[in-house]
Short mmCIF file of C-alpha atoms and ligand atoms in Angstrom, two decimals:
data_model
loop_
_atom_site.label_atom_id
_atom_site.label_comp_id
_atom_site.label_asym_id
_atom_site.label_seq_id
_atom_site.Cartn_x
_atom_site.Cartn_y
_atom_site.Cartn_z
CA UNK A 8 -16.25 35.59 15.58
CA UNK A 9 -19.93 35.12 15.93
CA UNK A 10 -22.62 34.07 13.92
CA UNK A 11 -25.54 35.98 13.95
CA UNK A 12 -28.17 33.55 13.42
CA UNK A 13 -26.48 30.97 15.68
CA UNK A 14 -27.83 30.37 18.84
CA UNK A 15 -29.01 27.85 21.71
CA UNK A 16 -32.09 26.60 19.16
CA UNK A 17 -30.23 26.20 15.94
CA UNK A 18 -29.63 22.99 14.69
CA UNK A 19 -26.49 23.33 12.78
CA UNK A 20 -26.42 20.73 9.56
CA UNK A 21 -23.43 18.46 9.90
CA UNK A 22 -23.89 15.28 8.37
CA UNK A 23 -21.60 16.16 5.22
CA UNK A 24 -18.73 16.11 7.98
CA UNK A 25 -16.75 12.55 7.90
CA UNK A 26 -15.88 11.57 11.21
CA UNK A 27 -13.14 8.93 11.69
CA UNK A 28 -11.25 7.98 15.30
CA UNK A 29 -7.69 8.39 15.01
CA UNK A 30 -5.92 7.35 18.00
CA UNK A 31 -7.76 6.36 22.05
CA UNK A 32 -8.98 10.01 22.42
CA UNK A 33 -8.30 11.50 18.94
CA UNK A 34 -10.51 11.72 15.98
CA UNK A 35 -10.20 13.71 12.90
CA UNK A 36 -13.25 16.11 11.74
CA UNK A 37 -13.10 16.67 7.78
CA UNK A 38 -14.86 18.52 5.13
CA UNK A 39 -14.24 15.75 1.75
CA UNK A 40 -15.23 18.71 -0.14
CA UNK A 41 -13.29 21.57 1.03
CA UNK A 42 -10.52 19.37 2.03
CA UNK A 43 -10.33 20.77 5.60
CA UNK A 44 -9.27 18.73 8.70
CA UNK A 45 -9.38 18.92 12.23
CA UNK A 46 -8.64 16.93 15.45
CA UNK A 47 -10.78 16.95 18.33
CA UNK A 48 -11.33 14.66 21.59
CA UNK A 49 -13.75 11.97 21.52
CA UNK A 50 -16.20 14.46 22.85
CA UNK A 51 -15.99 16.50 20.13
CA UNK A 52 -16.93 13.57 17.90
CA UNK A 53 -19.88 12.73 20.18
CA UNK A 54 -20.98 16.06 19.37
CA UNK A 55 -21.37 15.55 16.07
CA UNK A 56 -23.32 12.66 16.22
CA UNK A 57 -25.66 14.14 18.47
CA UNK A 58 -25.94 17.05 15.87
CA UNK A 59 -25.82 15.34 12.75
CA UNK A 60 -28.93 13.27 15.04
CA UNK A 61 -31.01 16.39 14.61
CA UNK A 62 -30.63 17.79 18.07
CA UNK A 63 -30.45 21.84 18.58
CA UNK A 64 -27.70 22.92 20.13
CA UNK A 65 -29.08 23.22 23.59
CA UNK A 66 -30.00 19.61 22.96
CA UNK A 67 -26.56 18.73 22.55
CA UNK A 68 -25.42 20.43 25.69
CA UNK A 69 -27.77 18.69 27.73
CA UNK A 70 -26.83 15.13 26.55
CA UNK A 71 -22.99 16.02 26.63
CA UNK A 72 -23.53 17.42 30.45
CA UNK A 73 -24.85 14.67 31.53
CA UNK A 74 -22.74 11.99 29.64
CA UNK A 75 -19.47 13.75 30.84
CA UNK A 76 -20.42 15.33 34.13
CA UNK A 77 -19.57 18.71 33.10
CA UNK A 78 -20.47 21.55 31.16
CA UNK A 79 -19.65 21.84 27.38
CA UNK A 80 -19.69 24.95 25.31
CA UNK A 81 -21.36 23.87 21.58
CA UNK A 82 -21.97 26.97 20.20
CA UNK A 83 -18.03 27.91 20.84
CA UNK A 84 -17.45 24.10 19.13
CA UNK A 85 -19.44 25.28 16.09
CA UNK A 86 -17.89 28.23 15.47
CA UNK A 87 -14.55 26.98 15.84
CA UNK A 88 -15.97 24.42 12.90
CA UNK A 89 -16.59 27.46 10.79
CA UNK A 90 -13.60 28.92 11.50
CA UNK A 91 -11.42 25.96 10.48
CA UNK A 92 -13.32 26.28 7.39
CA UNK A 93 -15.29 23.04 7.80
CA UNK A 94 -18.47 24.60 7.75
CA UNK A 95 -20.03 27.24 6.42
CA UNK A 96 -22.36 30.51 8.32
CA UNK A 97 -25.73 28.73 6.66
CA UNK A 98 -24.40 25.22 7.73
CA UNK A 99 -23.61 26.06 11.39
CA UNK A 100 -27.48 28.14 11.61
CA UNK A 101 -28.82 25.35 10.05
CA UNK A 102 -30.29 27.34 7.56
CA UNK A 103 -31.14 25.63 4.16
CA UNK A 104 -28.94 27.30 1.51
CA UNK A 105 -29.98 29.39 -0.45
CA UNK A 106 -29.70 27.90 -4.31
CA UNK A 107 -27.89 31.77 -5.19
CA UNK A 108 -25.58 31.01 -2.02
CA UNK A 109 -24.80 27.67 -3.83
CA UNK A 110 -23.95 28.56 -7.26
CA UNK A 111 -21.29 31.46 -5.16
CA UNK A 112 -20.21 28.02 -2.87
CA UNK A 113 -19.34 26.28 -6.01
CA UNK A 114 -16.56 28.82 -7.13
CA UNK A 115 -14.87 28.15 -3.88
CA UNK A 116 -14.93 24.61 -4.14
CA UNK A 117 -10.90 22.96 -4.56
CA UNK A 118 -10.29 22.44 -7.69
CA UNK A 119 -8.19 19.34 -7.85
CA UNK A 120 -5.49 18.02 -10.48
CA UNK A 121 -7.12 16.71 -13.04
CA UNK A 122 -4.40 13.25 -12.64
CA UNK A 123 -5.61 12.27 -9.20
CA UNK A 124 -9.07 11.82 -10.21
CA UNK A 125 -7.67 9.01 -12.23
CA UNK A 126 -10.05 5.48 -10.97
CA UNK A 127 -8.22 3.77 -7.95
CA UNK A 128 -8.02 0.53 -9.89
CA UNK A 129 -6.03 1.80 -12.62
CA UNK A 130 -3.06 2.97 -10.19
CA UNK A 131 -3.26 0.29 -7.75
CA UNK A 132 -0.79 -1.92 -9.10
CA UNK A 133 1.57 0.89 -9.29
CA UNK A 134 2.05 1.15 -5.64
CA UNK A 135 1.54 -3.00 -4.32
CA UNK A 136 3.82 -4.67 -2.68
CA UNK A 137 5.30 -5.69 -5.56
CA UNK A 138 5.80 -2.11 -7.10
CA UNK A 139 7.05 -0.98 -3.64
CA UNK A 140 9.88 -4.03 -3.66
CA UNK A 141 10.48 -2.71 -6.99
CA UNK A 142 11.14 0.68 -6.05
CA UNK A 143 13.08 -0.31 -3.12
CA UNK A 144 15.35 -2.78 -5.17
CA UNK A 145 16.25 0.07 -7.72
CA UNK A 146 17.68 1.87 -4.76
CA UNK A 147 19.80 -0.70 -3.22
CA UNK A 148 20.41 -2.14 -6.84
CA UNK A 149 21.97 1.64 -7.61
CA UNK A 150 23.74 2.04 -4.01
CA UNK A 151 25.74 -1.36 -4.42
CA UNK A 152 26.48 -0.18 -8.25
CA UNK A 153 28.32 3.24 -6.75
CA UNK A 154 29.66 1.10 -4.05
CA UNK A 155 31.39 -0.59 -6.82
CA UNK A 156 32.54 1.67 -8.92
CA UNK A 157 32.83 4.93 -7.67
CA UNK A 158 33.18 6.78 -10.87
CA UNK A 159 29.28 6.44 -11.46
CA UNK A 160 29.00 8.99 -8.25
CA UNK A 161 27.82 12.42 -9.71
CA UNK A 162 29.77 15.44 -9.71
CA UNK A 163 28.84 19.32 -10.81
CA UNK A 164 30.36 18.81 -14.41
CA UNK A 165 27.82 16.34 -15.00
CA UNK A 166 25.24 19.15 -15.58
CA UNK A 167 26.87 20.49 -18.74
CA UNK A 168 25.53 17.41 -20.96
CA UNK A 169 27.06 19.61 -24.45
CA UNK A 170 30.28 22.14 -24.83
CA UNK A 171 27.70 25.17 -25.14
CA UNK A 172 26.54 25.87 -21.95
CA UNK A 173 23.47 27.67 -22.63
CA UNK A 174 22.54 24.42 -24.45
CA UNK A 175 23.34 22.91 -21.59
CA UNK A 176 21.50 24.63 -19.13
CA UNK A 177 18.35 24.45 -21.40
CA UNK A 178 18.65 20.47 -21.65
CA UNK A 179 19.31 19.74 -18.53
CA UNK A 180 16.50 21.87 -16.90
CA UNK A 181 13.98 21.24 -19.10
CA UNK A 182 14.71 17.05 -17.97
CA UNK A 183 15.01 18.26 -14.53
CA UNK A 184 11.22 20.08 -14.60
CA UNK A 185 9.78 16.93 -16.60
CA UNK A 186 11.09 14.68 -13.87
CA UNK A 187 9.74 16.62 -11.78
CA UNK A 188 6.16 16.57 -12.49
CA UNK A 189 6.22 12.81 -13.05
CA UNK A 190 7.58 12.58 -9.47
CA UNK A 191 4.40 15.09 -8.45
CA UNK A 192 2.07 12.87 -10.83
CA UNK A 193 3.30 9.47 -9.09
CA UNK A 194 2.11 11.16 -5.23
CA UNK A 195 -1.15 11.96 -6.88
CA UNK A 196 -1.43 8.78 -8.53
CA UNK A 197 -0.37 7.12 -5.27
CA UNK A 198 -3.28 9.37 -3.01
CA UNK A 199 -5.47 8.56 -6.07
CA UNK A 200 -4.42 4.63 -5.61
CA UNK A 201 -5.76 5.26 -2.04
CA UNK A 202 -9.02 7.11 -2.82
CA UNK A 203 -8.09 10.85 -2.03
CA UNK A 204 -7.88 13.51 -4.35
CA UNK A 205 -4.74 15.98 -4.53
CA UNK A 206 -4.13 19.49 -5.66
CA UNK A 207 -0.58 20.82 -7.71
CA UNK A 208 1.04 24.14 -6.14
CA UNK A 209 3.90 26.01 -6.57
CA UNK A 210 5.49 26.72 -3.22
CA UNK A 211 9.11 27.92 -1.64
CA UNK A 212 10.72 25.71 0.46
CA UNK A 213 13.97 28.10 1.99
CA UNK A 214 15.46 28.93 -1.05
CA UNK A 215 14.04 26.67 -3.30
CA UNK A 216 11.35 26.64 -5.36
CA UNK A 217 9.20 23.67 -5.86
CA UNK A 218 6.06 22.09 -7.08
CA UNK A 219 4.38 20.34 -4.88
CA UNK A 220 1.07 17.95 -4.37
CA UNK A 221 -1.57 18.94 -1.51
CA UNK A 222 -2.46 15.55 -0.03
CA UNK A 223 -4.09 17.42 2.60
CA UNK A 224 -7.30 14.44 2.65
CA UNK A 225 -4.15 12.23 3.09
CA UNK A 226 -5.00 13.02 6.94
CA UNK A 227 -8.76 11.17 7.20
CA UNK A 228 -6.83 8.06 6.38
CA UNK A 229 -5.03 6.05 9.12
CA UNK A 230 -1.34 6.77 9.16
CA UNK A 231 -0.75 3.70 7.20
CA UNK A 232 -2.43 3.90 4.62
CA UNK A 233 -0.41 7.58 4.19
CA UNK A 234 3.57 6.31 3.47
CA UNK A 235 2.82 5.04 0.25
CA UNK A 236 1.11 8.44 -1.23
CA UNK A 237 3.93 10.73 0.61
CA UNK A 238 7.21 8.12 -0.42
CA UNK A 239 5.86 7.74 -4.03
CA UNK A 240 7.43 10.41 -5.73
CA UNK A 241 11.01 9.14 -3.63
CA UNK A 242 9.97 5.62 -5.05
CA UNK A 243 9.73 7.54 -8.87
CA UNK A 244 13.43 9.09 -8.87
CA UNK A 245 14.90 5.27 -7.32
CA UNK A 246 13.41 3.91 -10.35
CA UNK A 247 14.82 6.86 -12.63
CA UNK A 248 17.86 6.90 -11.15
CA UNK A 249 18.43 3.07 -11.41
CA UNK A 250 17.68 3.05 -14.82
CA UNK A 251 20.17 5.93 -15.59
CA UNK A 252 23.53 4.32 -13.74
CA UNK A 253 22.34 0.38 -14.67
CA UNK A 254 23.60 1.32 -18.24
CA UNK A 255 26.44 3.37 -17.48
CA UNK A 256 27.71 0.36 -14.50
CA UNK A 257 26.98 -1.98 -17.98
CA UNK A 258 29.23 0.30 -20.34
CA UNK A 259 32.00 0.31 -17.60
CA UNK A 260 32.54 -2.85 -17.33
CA UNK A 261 32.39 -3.44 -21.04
CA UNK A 262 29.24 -5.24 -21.42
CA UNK A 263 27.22 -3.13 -23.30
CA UNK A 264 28.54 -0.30 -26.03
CA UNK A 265 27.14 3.36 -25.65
CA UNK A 266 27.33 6.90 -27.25
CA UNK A 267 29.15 9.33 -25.29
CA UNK A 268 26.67 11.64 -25.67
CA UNK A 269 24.11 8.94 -24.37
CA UNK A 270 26.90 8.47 -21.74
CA UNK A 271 27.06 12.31 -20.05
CA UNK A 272 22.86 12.66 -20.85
CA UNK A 273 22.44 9.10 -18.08
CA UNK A 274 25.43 11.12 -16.07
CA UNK A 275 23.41 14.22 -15.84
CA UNK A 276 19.91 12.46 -15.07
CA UNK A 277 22.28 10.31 -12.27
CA UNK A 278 23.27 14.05 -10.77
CA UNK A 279 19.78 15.28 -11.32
CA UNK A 280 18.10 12.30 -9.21
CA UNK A 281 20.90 11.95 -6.85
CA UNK A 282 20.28 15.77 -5.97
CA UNK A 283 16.57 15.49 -6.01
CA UNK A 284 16.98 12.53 -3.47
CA UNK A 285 19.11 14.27 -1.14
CA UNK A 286 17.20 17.02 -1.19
CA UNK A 287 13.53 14.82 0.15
CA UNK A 288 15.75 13.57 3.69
CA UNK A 289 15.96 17.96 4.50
CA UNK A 290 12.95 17.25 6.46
CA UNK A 291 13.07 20.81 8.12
CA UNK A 292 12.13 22.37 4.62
CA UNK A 293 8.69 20.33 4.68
CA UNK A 294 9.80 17.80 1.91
CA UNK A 295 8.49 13.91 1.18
CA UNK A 296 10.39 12.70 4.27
CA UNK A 297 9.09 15.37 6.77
CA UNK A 298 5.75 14.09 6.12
CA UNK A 299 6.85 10.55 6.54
CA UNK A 300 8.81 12.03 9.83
CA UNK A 301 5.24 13.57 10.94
CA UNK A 302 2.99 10.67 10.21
CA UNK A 303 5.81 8.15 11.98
CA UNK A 304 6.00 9.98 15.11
CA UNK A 305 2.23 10.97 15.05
CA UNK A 306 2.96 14.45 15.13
CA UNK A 307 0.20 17.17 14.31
CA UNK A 308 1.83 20.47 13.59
CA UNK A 309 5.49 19.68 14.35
CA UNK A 310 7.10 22.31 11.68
CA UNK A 311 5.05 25.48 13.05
CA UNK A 312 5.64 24.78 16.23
CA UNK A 313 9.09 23.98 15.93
CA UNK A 314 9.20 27.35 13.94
CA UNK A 315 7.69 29.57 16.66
CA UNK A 316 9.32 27.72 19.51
CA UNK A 317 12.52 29.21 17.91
CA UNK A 318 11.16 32.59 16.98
CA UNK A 319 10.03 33.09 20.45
CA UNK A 320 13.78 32.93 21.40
CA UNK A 321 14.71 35.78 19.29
CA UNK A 322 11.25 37.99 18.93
CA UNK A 323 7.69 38.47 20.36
CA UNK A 324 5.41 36.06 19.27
CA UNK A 325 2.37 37.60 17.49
CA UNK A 326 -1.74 36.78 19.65
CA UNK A 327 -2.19 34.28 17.17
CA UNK A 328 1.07 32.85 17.27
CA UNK A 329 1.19 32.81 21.37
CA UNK A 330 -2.35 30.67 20.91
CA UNK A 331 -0.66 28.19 18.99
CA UNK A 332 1.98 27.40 20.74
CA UNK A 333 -0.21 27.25 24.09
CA UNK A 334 -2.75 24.83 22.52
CA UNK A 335 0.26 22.41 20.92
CA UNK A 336 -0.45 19.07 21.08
CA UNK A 337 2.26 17.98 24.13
CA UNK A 338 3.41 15.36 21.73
CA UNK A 339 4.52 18.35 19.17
CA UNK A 340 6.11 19.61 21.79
CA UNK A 341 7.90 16.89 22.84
CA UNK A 342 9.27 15.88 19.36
CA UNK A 343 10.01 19.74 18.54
CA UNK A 344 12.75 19.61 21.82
CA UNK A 345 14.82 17.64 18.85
CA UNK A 346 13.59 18.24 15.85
CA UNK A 347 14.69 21.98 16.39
CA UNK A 348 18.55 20.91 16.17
CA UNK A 349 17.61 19.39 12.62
CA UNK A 350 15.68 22.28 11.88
CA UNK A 351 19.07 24.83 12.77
CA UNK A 352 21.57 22.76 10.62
CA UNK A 353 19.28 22.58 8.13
CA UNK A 354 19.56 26.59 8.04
CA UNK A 355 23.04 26.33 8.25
CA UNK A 356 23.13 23.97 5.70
CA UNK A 357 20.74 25.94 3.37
CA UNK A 358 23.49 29.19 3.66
CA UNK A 359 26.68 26.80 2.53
CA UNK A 360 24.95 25.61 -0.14
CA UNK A 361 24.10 29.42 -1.74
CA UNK A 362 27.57 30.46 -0.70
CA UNK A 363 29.06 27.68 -2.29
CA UNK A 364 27.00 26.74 -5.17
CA UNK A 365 24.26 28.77 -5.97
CA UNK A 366 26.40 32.20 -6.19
CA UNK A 367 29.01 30.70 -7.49
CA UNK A 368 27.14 29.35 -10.48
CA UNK A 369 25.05 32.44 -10.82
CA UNK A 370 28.04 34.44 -11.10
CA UNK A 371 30.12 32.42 -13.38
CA UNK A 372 26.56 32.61 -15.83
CA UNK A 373 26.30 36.29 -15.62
CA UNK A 374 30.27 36.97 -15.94
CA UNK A 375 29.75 34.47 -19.10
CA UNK A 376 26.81 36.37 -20.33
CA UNK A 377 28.04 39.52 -19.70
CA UNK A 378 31.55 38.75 -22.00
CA UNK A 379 29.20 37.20 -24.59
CA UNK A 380 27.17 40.17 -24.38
CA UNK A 381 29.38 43.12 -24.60
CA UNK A 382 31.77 40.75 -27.23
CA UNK A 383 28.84 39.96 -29.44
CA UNK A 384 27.37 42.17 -32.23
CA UNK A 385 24.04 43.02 -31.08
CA UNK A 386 20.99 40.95 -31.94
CA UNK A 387 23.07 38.17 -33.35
CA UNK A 388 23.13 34.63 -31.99
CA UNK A 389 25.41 34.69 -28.84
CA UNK A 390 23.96 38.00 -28.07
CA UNK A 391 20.48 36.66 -27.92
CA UNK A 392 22.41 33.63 -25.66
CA UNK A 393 23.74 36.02 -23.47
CA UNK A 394 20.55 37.71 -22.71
CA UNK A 395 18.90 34.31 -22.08
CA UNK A 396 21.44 33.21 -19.74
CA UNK A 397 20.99 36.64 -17.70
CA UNK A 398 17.06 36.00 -17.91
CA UNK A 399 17.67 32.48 -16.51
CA UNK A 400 19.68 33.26 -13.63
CA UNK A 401 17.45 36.05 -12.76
CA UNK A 402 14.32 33.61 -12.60
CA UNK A 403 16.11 30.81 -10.77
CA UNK A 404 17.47 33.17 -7.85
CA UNK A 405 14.18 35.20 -7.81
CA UNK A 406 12.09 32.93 -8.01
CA UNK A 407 12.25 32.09 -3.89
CA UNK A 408 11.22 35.49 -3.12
CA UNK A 409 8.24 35.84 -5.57
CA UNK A 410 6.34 32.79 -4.19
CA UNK A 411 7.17 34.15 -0.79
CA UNK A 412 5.59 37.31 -1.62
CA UNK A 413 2.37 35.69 -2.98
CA UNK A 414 2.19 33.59 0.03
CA UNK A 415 2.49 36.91 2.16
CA UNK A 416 -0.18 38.46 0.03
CA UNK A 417 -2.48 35.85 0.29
CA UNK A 418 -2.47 35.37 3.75
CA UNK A 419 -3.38 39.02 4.22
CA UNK A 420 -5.71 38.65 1.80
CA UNK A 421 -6.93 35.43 3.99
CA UNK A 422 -6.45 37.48 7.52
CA UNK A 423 -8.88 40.25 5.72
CA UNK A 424 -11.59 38.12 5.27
CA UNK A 425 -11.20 36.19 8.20
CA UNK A 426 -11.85 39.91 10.01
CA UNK A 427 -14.50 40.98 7.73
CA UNK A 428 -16.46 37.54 9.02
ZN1 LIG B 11 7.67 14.59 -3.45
#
């Protein structure tokens, strides 16, 4: 790419750009209002200081030369800026924007969830070290109670909270989803707690879909400051899931006097967060603890390279994907050399689990539906159940591959403009 009115004498405007140093030679380049992050060497930072000083970019050169003893390419720098989306084609000339230019900036702006622009005060508490001992406790509290007594452990049946099962189904995934986006609300309250503000997508993780929070700013802060936004929603289901077995551990040991039907609702959230759990440590499908994983062992890009390191055994790696791979940071790289075994039983893992759950379930609802269905007088009750069972399946199993295909679109859709630039 270049930009036409970029050259040796423009004095690109970069003082909107938060600089922050991340490790000896490592700093992190961010737009706050676009979101958009980068690493570069200590140079690179020096850079921008020199250009957010005023200097052209000939300027800049000259200083850098003769600080480092060696040539440096700042126009390449600045485009590389735009391209990563941290500055704009005005921005890098140095142009003033125009106010039209503006108002058509302001559509692209992120729009972020409206719950993590909640004031930091207000969530604090939620995430201190007392809250944190508090979340921790409800998980060993709820470990030592199964240890106990192992009838509390979840098993499939606990899903079917009522005799009907489309009841069922509706109850229990209608909990499920509400859980669900409190665990998504507690990360953005969390990266709200710690002053960054967090968008809520849709996205497919294998063969799952999920909802997820874009903590994306997370990465200006220092890696600290980042377990306590990516754990939170973990920290959400211990507490749930605590309070759903405490009652059940009190009513089998006699101490406290429940309805059944109270009884199998706690046994079906207990299944529920027990799942949801278990499902955050499959850190090769990009969940909670993958981002915990990342930020632990300071890794950058550890999934896509991981990802193409293993494509590039079985097919040719695409220009763009050879240039990622050759610019990995070497600690990626390093990390990926084990990470990858994770990453293959976690495939494996992902193809038991449809063989011997998901189809399994999705064919006992459709043979149920279908009986109902062809048994049923048309348009009465259990015919209208059967056709909402069949509807249900179909979303849940399609689901996967629709978010898939709006990822593909919009990447081409990204790829098109990146070419018409
Ligand atoms: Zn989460």
């Amino acid at each position: 790419m270049t930009i036409a009115a970029l050259d040796a004498t423009s004095r690109p405007s970069v003082a909107h750009l938060l600089v922050r140093q991340e490790d000896e030679d490592e700093f992190v380049l961010g737009n706050p209002a676009t979101g958009r992050f980068v690493v570069v060497p200590e140079a690179g930072a020096r850079l921008i200081e020199l250009l957010a000083a005023g200097h052209t970019v000939a300027e800049v050169a000259d200083v850098l030369e003769h600080e480092l003893g060696e040539p440096v390419d700042v126009l390449d720098f600045v485009e590389m800026l735009v391209e990563a989306g941290l500055l704009d084609e005005r921005e890098a000339a140095g142009e003033a924007a125009a106010p039209r230019v503006e108002e058509a900036e302001q559509g692209k702006k992120v729009k972020y969830w409206v719950v993590s622009k909640i004031p930091p005060w207000v969530v604090k508490p939620l995430f201190g070290k007392a809250a944190w001992t508090f979340y921790v406790g409800c998980l060993v509290a709820t470990l030592v109670m199964f240890a106990a007594d192992h009838s509390l452990l979840p098993s499939y049946e606990d899903a079917f909270v009522v005799t009907d099962i489309m009841l069922s189904l509706v109850i229990t995934n209608v909990v499920v989803m509400g859980l669900a986006v409190v665990h998504e609300i507690w990360h953005a309250f969390a990266g709200a707690a710690a002053g960054v503000k967090s968008q809520l997508r849709l996205e497919r993780r294998g063969i799952f879909t999920v909802l997820e929070t874009d903590l994306t700013g997370l990465w200006a802060l220092p890696p600290a400051k980042r377990y306590s936004p990516f754990l939170a929603g973990m920290g959400f289901d211990s507490f749930v899931l605590f309070a759903a077995v405490a009652p059940r551990f009190a009513y089998s040991r006699g101490w406290l006097d429940l309805n059944p039907h109270v009884v199998r609702f706690l046994a079906m959230l207990v299944l529920s967060q027990v799942g949801k759990l278990a499902f955050q440590t499959m850190a090769y499908l990009r969940t909670d603890m993958y981002l915990v994983m990342a930020t632990a062992t300071g890794c950058k890009n550890l999934h896509q390279v991981t990802r193409l390191g293993l494509k590039r055994l079985i097919r040719k790696l695409t220009p763009v994907e050879q240039t990622i791979l050759r610019d990995a940071d070497a600690k990626d790289l390093r990390v990926a050399r084990w990470y990858r075994l994770l990453y293959l039983a976690g495939i494996v893992w992902m193809g038991w689990f449809a063989w011997n759950f998901i189809l399994p379930a999705a064919k006992v609802t459709i043979g149920w539906a279908a009986g109902v269905m062809v048994g049923a007088p048309v348009f009465s009750f259990y015919w209208w159940e059967g056709i909402g069972l069949v509807t249900f399946a179909f979303v849940n199993l399609t689901a996967p591959l629709f978010v898939a295909l709006r990822n593909r679109i919009r990447a081409r859709r990204a790829a098109r403009v990146a070419v018409a630039v």
